[in-house]
Coordinates of C-alpha atoms and ligand atoms in Angstrom, one line a residue:
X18 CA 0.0 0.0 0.0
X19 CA 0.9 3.4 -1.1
X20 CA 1.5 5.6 1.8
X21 CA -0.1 9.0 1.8
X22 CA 2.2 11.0 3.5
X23 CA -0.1 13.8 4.5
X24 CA -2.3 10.7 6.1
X25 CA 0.7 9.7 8.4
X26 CA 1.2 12.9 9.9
X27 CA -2.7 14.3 9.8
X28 CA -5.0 12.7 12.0
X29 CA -7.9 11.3 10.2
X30 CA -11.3 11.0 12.0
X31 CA -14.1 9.3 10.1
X32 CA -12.2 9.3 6.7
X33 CA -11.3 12.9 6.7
X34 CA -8.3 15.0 7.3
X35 CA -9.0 17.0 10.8
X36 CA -6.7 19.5 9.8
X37 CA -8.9 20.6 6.9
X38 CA -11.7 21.0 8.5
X39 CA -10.3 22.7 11.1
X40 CA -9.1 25.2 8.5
X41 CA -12.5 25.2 6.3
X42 CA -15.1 25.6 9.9
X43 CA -13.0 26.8 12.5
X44 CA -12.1 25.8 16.0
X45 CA -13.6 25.0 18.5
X46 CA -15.2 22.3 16.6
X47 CA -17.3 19.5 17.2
X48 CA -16.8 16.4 14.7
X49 CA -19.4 13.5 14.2
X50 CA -19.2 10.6 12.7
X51 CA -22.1 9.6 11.2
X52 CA -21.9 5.9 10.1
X53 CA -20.5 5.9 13.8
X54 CA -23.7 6.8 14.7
X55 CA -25.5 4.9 12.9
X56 CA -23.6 1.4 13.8
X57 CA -24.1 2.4 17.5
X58 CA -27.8 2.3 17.0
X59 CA -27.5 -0.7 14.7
X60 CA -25.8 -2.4 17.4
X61 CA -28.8 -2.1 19.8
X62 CA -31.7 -2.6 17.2
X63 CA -30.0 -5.9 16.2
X64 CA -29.3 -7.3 19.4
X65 CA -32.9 -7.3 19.8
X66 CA -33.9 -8.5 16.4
X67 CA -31.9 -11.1 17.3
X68 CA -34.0 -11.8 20.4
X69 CA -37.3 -12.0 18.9
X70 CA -38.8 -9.9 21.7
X71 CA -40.8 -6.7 20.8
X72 CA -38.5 -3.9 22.0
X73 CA -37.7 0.2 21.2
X74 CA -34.4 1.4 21.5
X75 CA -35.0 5.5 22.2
X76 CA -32.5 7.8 22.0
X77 CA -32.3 9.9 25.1
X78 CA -31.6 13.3 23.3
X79 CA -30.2 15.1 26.2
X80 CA -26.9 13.7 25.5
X81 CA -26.7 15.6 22.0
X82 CA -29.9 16.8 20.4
X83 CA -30.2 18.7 17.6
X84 CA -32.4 18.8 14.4
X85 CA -29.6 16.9 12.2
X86 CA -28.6 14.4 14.9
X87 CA -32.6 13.9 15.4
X88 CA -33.0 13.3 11.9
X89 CA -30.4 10.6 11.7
X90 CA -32.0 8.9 14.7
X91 CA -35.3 9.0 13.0
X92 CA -34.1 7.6 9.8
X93 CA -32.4 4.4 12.5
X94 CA -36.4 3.8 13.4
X95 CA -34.8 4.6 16.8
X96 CA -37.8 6.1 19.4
X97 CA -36.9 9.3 21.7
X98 CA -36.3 10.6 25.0
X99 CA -37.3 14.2 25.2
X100 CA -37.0 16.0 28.9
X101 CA -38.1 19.3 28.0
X102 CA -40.1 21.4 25.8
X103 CA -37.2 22.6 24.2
X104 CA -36.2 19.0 23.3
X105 CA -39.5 18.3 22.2
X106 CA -39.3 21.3 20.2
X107 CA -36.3 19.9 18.2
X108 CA -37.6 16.9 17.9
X109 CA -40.7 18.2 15.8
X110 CA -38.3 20.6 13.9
X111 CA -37.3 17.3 12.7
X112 CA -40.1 15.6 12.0
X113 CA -39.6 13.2 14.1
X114 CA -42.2 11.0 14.7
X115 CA -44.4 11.6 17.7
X116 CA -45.5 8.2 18.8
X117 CA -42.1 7.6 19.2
X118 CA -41.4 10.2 21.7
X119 CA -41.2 9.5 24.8
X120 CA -41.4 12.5 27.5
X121 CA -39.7 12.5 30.8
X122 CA -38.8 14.9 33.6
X123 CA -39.1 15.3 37.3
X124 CA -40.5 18.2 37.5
X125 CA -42.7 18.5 34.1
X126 CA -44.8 21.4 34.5
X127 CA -47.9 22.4 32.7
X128 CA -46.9 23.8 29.7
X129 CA -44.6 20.5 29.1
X130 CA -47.1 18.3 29.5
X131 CA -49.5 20.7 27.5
X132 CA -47.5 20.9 24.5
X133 CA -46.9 16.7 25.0
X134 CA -50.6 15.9 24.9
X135 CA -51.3 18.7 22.1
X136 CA -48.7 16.6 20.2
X137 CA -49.8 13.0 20.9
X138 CA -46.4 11.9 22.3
X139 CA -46.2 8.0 22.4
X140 CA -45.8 8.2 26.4
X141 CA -45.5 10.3 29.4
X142 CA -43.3 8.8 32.3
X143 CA -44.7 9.7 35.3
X144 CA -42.2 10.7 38.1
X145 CA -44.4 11.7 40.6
X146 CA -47.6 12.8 42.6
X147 CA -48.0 16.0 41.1
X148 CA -47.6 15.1 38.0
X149 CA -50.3 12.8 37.6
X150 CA -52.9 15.6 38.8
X151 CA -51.3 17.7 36.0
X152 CA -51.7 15.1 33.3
X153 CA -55.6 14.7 34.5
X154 CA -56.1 18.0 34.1
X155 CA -54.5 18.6 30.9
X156 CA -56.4 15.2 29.6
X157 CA -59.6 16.4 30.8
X158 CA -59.1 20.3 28.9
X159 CA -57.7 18.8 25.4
X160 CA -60.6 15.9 25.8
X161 CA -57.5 13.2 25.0
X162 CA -56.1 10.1 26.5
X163 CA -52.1 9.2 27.2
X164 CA -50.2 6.3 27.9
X165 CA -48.4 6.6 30.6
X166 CA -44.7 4.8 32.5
X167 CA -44.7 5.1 36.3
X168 CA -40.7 5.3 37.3
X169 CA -39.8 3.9 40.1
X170 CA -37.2 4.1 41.9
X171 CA -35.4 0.1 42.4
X172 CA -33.5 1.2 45.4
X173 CA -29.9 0.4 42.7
X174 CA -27.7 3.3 42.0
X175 CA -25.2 1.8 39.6
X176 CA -21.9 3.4 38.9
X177 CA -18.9 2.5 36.5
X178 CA -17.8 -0.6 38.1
X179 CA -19.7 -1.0 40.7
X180 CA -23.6 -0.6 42.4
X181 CA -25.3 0.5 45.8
X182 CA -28.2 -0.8 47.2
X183 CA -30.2 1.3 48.9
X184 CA -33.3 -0.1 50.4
X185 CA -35.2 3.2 50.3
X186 CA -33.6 5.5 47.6
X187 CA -32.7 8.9 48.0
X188 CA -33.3 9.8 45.1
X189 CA -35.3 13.2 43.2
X190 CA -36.5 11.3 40.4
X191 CA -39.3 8.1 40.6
X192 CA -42.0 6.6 42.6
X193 CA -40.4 4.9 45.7
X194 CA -41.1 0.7 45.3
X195 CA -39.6 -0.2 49.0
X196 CA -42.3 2.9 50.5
X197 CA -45.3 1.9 48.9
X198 CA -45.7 4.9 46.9
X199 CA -45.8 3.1 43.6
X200 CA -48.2 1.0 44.7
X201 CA -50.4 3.9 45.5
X202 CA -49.9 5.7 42.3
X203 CA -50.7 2.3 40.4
X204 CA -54.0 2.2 42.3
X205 CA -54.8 5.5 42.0
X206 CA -54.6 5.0 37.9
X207 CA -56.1 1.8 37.3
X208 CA -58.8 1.8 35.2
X209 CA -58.5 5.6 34.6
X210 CA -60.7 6.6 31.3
X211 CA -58.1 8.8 30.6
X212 CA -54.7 7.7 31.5
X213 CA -53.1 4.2 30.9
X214 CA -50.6 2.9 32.7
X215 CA -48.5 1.0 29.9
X216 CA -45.9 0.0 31.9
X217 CA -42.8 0.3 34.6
X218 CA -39.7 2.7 33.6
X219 CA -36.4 2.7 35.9
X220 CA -33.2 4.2 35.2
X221 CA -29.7 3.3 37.4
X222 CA -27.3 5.6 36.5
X223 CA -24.8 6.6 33.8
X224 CA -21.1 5.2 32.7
X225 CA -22.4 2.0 33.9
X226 CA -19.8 -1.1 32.3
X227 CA -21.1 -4.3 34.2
X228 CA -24.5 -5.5 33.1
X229 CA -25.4 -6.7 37.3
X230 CA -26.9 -3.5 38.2
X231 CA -29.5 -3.6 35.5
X232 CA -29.7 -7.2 36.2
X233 CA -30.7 -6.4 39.5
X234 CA -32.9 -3.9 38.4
X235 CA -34.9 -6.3 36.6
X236 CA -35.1 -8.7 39.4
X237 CA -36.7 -5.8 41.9
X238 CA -39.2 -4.7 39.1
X239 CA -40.6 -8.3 38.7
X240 CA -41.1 -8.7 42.8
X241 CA -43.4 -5.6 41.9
X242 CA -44.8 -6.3 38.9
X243 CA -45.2 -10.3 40.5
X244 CA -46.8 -8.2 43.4
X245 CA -49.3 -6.1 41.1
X246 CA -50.3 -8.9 39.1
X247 CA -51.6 -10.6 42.1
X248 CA -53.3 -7.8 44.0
X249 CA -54.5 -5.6 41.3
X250 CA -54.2 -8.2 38.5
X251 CA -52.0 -6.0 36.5
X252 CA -49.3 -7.4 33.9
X253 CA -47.3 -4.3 32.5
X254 CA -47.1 -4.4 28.7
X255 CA -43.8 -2.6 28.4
X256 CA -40.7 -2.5 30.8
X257 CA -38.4 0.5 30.2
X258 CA -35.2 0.1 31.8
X259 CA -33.4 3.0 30.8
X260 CA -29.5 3.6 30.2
X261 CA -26.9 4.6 31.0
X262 CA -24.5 2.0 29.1
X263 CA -21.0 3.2 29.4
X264 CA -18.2 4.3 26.3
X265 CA -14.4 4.0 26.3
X266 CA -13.3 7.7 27.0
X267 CA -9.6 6.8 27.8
X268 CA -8.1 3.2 27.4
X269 CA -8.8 2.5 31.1
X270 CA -12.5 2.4 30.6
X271 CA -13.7 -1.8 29.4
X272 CA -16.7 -1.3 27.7
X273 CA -19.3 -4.2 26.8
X274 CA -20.0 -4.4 22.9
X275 CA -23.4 -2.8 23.4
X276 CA -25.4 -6.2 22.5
X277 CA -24.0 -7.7 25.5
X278 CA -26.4 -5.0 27.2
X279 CA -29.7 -6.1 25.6
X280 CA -28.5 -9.7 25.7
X281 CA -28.4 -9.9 29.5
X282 CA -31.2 -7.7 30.1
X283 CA -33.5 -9.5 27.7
X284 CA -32.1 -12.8 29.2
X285 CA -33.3 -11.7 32.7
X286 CA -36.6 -10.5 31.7
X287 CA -37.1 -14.0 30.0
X288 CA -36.0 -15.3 33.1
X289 CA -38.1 -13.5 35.3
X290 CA -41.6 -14.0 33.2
X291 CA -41.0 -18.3 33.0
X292 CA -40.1 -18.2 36.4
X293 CA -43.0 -16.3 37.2
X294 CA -45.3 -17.6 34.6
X295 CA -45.8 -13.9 33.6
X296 CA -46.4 -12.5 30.3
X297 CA -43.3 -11.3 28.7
X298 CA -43.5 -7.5 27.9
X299 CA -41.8 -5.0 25.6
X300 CA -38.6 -4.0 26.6
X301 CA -37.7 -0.5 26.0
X302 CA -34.0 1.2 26.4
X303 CA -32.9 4.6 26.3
X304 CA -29.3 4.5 25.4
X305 CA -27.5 8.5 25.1
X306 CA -24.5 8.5 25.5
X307 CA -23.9 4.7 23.7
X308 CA -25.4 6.2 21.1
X309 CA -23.1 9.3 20.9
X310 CA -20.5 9.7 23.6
X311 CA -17.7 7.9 21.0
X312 CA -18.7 9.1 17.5
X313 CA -17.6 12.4 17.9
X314 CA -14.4 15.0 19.0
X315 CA -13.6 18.4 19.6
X316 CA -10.8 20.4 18.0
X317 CA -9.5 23.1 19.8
X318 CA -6.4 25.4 18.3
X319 CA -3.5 25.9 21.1
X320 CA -2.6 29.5 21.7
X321 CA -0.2 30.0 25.0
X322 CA 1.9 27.1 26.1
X323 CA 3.2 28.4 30.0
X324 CA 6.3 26.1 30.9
X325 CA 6.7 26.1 35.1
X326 CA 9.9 24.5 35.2
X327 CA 9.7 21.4 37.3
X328 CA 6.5 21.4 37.7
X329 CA 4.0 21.5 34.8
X330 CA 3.2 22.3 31.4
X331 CA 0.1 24.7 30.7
X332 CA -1.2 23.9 26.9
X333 CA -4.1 26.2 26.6
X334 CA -6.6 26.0 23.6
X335 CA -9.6 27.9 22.4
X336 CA -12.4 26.7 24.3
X337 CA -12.4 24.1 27.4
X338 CA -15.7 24.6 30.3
X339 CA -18.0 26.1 27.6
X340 CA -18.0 23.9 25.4
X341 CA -17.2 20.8 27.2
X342 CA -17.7 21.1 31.2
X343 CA -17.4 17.2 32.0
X344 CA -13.9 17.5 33.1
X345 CA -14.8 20.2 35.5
X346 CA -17.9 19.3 36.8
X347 CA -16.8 15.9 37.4
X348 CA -13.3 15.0 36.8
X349 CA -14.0 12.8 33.5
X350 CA -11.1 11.8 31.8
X351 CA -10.5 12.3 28.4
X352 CA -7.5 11.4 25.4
X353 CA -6.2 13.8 22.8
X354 CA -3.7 14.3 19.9
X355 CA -2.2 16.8 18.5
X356 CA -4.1 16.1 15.2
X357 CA -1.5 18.4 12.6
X358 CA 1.7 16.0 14.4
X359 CA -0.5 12.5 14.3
X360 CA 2.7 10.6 14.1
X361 CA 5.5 12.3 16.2
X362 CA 6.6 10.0 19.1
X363 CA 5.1 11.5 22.3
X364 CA 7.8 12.2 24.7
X365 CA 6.2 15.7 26.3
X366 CA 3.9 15.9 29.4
X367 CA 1.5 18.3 29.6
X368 CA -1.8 19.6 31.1
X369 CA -4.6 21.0 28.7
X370 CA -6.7 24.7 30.0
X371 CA -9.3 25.9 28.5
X372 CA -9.2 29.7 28.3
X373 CA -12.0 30.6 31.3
X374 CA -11.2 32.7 34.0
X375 CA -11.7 29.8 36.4
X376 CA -8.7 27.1 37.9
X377 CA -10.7 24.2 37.4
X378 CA -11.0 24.7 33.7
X379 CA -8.7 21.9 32.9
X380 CA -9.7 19.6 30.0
X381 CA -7.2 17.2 30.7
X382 CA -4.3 16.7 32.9
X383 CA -1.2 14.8 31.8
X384 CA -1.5 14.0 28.8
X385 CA 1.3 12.4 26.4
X386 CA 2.3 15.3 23.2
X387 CA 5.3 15.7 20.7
X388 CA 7.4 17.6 22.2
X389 CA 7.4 20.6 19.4
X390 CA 3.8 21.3 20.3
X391 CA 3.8 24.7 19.5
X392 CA 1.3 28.3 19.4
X393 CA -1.2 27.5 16.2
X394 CA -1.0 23.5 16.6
X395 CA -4.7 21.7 17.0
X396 CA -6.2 19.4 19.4
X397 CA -8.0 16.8 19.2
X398 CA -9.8 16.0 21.7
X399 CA -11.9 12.0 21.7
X400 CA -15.4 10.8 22.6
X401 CA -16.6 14.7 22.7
X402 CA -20.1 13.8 21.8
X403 CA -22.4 13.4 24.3
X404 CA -23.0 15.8 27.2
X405 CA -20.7 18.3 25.9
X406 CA -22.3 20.8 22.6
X407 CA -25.8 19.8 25.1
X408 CA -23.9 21.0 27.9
X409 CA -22.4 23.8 26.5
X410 CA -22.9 27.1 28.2
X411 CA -22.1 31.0 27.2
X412 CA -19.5 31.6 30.3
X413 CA -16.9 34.6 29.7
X414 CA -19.3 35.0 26.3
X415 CA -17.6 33.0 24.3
X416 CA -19.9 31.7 21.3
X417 CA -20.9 28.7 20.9
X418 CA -18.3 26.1 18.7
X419 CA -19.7 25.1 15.3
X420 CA -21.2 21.7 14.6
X421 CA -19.9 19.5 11.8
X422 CA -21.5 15.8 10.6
X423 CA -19.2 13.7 8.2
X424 CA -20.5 10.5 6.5
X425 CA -18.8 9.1 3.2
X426 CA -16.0 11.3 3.0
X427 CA -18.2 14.6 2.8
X428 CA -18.5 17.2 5.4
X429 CA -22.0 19.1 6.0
X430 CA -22.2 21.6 8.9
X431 CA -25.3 21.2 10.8
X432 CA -24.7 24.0 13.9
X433 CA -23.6 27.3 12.3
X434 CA -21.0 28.5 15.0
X435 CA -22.6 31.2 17.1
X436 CA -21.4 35.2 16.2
X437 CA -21.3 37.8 18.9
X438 CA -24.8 39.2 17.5
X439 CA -26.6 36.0 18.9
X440 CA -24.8 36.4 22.0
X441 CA -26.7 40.0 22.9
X442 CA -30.0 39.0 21.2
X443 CA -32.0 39.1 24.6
X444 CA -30.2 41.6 26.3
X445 CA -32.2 44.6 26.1
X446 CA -30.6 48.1 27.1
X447 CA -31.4 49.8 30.1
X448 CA -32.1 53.6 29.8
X449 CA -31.7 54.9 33.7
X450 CA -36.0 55.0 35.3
Ligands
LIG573 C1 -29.9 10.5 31.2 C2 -30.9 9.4 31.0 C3 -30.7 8.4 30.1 C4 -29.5 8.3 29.2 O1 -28.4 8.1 29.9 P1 -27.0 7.7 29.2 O2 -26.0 7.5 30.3 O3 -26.7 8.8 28.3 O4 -27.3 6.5 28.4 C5 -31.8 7.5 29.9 N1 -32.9 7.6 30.6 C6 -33.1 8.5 31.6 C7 -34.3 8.5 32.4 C8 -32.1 9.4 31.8 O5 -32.3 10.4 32.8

């Protein structure tokens, strides 16, 4: 094979040379992979074609929504997650199909659950108390009927690698199972002319890489769901159990392929309904950052490079807590290259800023360069793409980065970087009362 030498030193990212569209868009800049995309959601829908069982696979859109990445998970036949009225919003800006959205929140208020029901979303998952008086209410003014989730809460709070079991959970989001308020909120909606209770959501947590958590998940639900089947002779026809399947950010992190996910929950639930001699219902997941998390990066441009002798290298680029505030808010861990000097051993340790006027805007500490990184040179930074652009926030005013989707070796931007014009457009001046 030929070698392209431009290939050897450029880093290429989804068949493209980074550099170029660097140079053609701008920096900061967020780069998705399309087909990457798309073979992440493959991965789920076939795992449970292969099962035989009826399923949806919804993409929760708070990890990355916008009207081209909505689109693309549209034309997957994937189902969404919308938390908000502003996700919803996107989501009919891009015709996506309503009976496949899904809306959640624990706190949906009136307007949210207005502008749900005007719609006909597929579902509403019901967090709590409040908001079933809500949804009546609506139901009764627009004359219309929903099918509804209840989450609960499992009592299982599943981390990375490991799980807590918390007999009563502490928790803002779900109906408490171990308190009895599930029960109650089941009873209360039995039989209701307006709402129907479709089935059980829960959700464990986020990262997660072992599939016992959700295992465990399963097995609480179906002590409830054996429970409501024998006092109120209910049998849920769907069981949502959420996400929160974890990515490789750096090399430490051991993800699953994501069938093995749907393979051991769909297992368990098998399990469960023999043992139980229970009828098997849909199973519904809501996979974000699986979905996203590893199909895209960010490239920042370096600017000043502070040397402390001894001590540490500063490598400061053009962006950094607005535009991705994970490291900051929670210590993730990310891995970059210097995307112009692909190939140059690294022998240099350094630390990357971003350029707030806060300390703990650090995108990555230690991390492995060439050591003639240098003023102008661009970083790449992997796995940007979910819950950072969502994230993204206008501190020190800096615009928002520009949004760029690549599939078969073409390049289409999708989010027009912002200009300092859209940055003012609410402000309104203040002439002294
Ligand atoms: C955040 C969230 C998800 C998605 O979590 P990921 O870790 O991105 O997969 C799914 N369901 C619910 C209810 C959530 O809150």
């Amino acid at each position: 094979m030929v070698q392209n030498t431009v290939q050897k030193e450029h880093l290429y990212f989804a068949s493209m040379d980074v550099t170029k569209l660097a140079e053609k868009y701008g920096t900061p800049l967020f780069i998705y992979d399309v087909e990457k995309i798309r073979s992440n959601a493959r991965a789920f829908v076939d795992a449970f074609q292969k099962e035989n069982v009826k399923y949806q696979v919804a993409y929760a859109s708070k990890a990355f929504s916008s009207i081209a990445m909505l689109q693309v998970a549209k034309q997957e036949g994937l189902s969404l997650d919308v938390v908000s009225q502003g996700e919803l919003y996107t989501a009919l800006q891009a015709d996506f199909p309503t009976d496949r959205i899904h809306l959640h929140g624990n706190n949906k208020n009136i307007e949210e659950i207005e502008m749900a029901v005007e719609h006909d979303v597929g579902c509403i998952v019901l967090d709590n108390f409040h908001e079933i008086e809500l949804l009546e209410y609506v139901l009764k003014k627009q004359g219309k009927e929903m099918n509804v989730l209840l989450r609960v809460t499992p009592g299982i709070e599943a981390h990375t690698h490991d799980y807590i079991l918390t007999g009563q959970e502490d928790s803002k989001f779900g109906f408490d199972l171990a308190n009895g308020q599930a029960d109650k909120a089941l009873a209360q909606l039995l039989n209701h002319d307006q709402i129907h209770v479709v089935g059980l959501h829960c959700h464990i947590g986020s990262q997660i890489f072992e599939t016992d958590g959700f295992i465990m998940a399963v097995q609480k639900l179906f002590d409830v769901i054996d429970h409501w089947n024998t006092e109120y002779n209910y049998s849920p026809s769907v069981l949502n159990l959420g996400g929160g399947f974890g990515i490789r950010y750096t090399d430490d992190d051991e993800p699953k392929p994501l069938a093995a996910y749907v393979e051991a929950l769909v297992a368990e639930v098998k399990k469960q309904t023999n043992a139980r001699k229970l009828n098997m219902p849909e199973i519904w997941i809501e996979p974000g950052r699986a979905i996203v998390g590893d199909t895209a990066i960010t490239v920042y441009k370096v600017g000043s490079i502070k040397e402390i002798p001894g001590v540490r290298t500063y490598v400061a680029v053009d962006g950094g807590m607005t535009d991705n505030i994970r490291p900051a808010l929670y210590n993730a861990k990310y891995e970059a290259v210097v995307a112009n000097r692909f190939n140059e051993p690294k022998s240099k340790t350094v630390s990357i800023a971003g350029k707030c006027c806060e300390s703990g805007d650090m995108l990555i500490w230690d991390l492995q360069v060439p050591e003639s990184i240098q003023s102008g040179d661009l970083l790449a930074v992997y796995s940007t793409g979910a819950y950072s652009y969502s994230m993204a926030s206008h501190y020190n005013r800096f615009p928002k980065a520009a949004v760029v989707f690549v599939e078969n070796g073409k390049d289409q931007l999708v989010i027009q970087r912002e200009n300092f014009a859209d940055l003012v457009k609410n402000d309104l001046r203040y002439d002294s009362l």
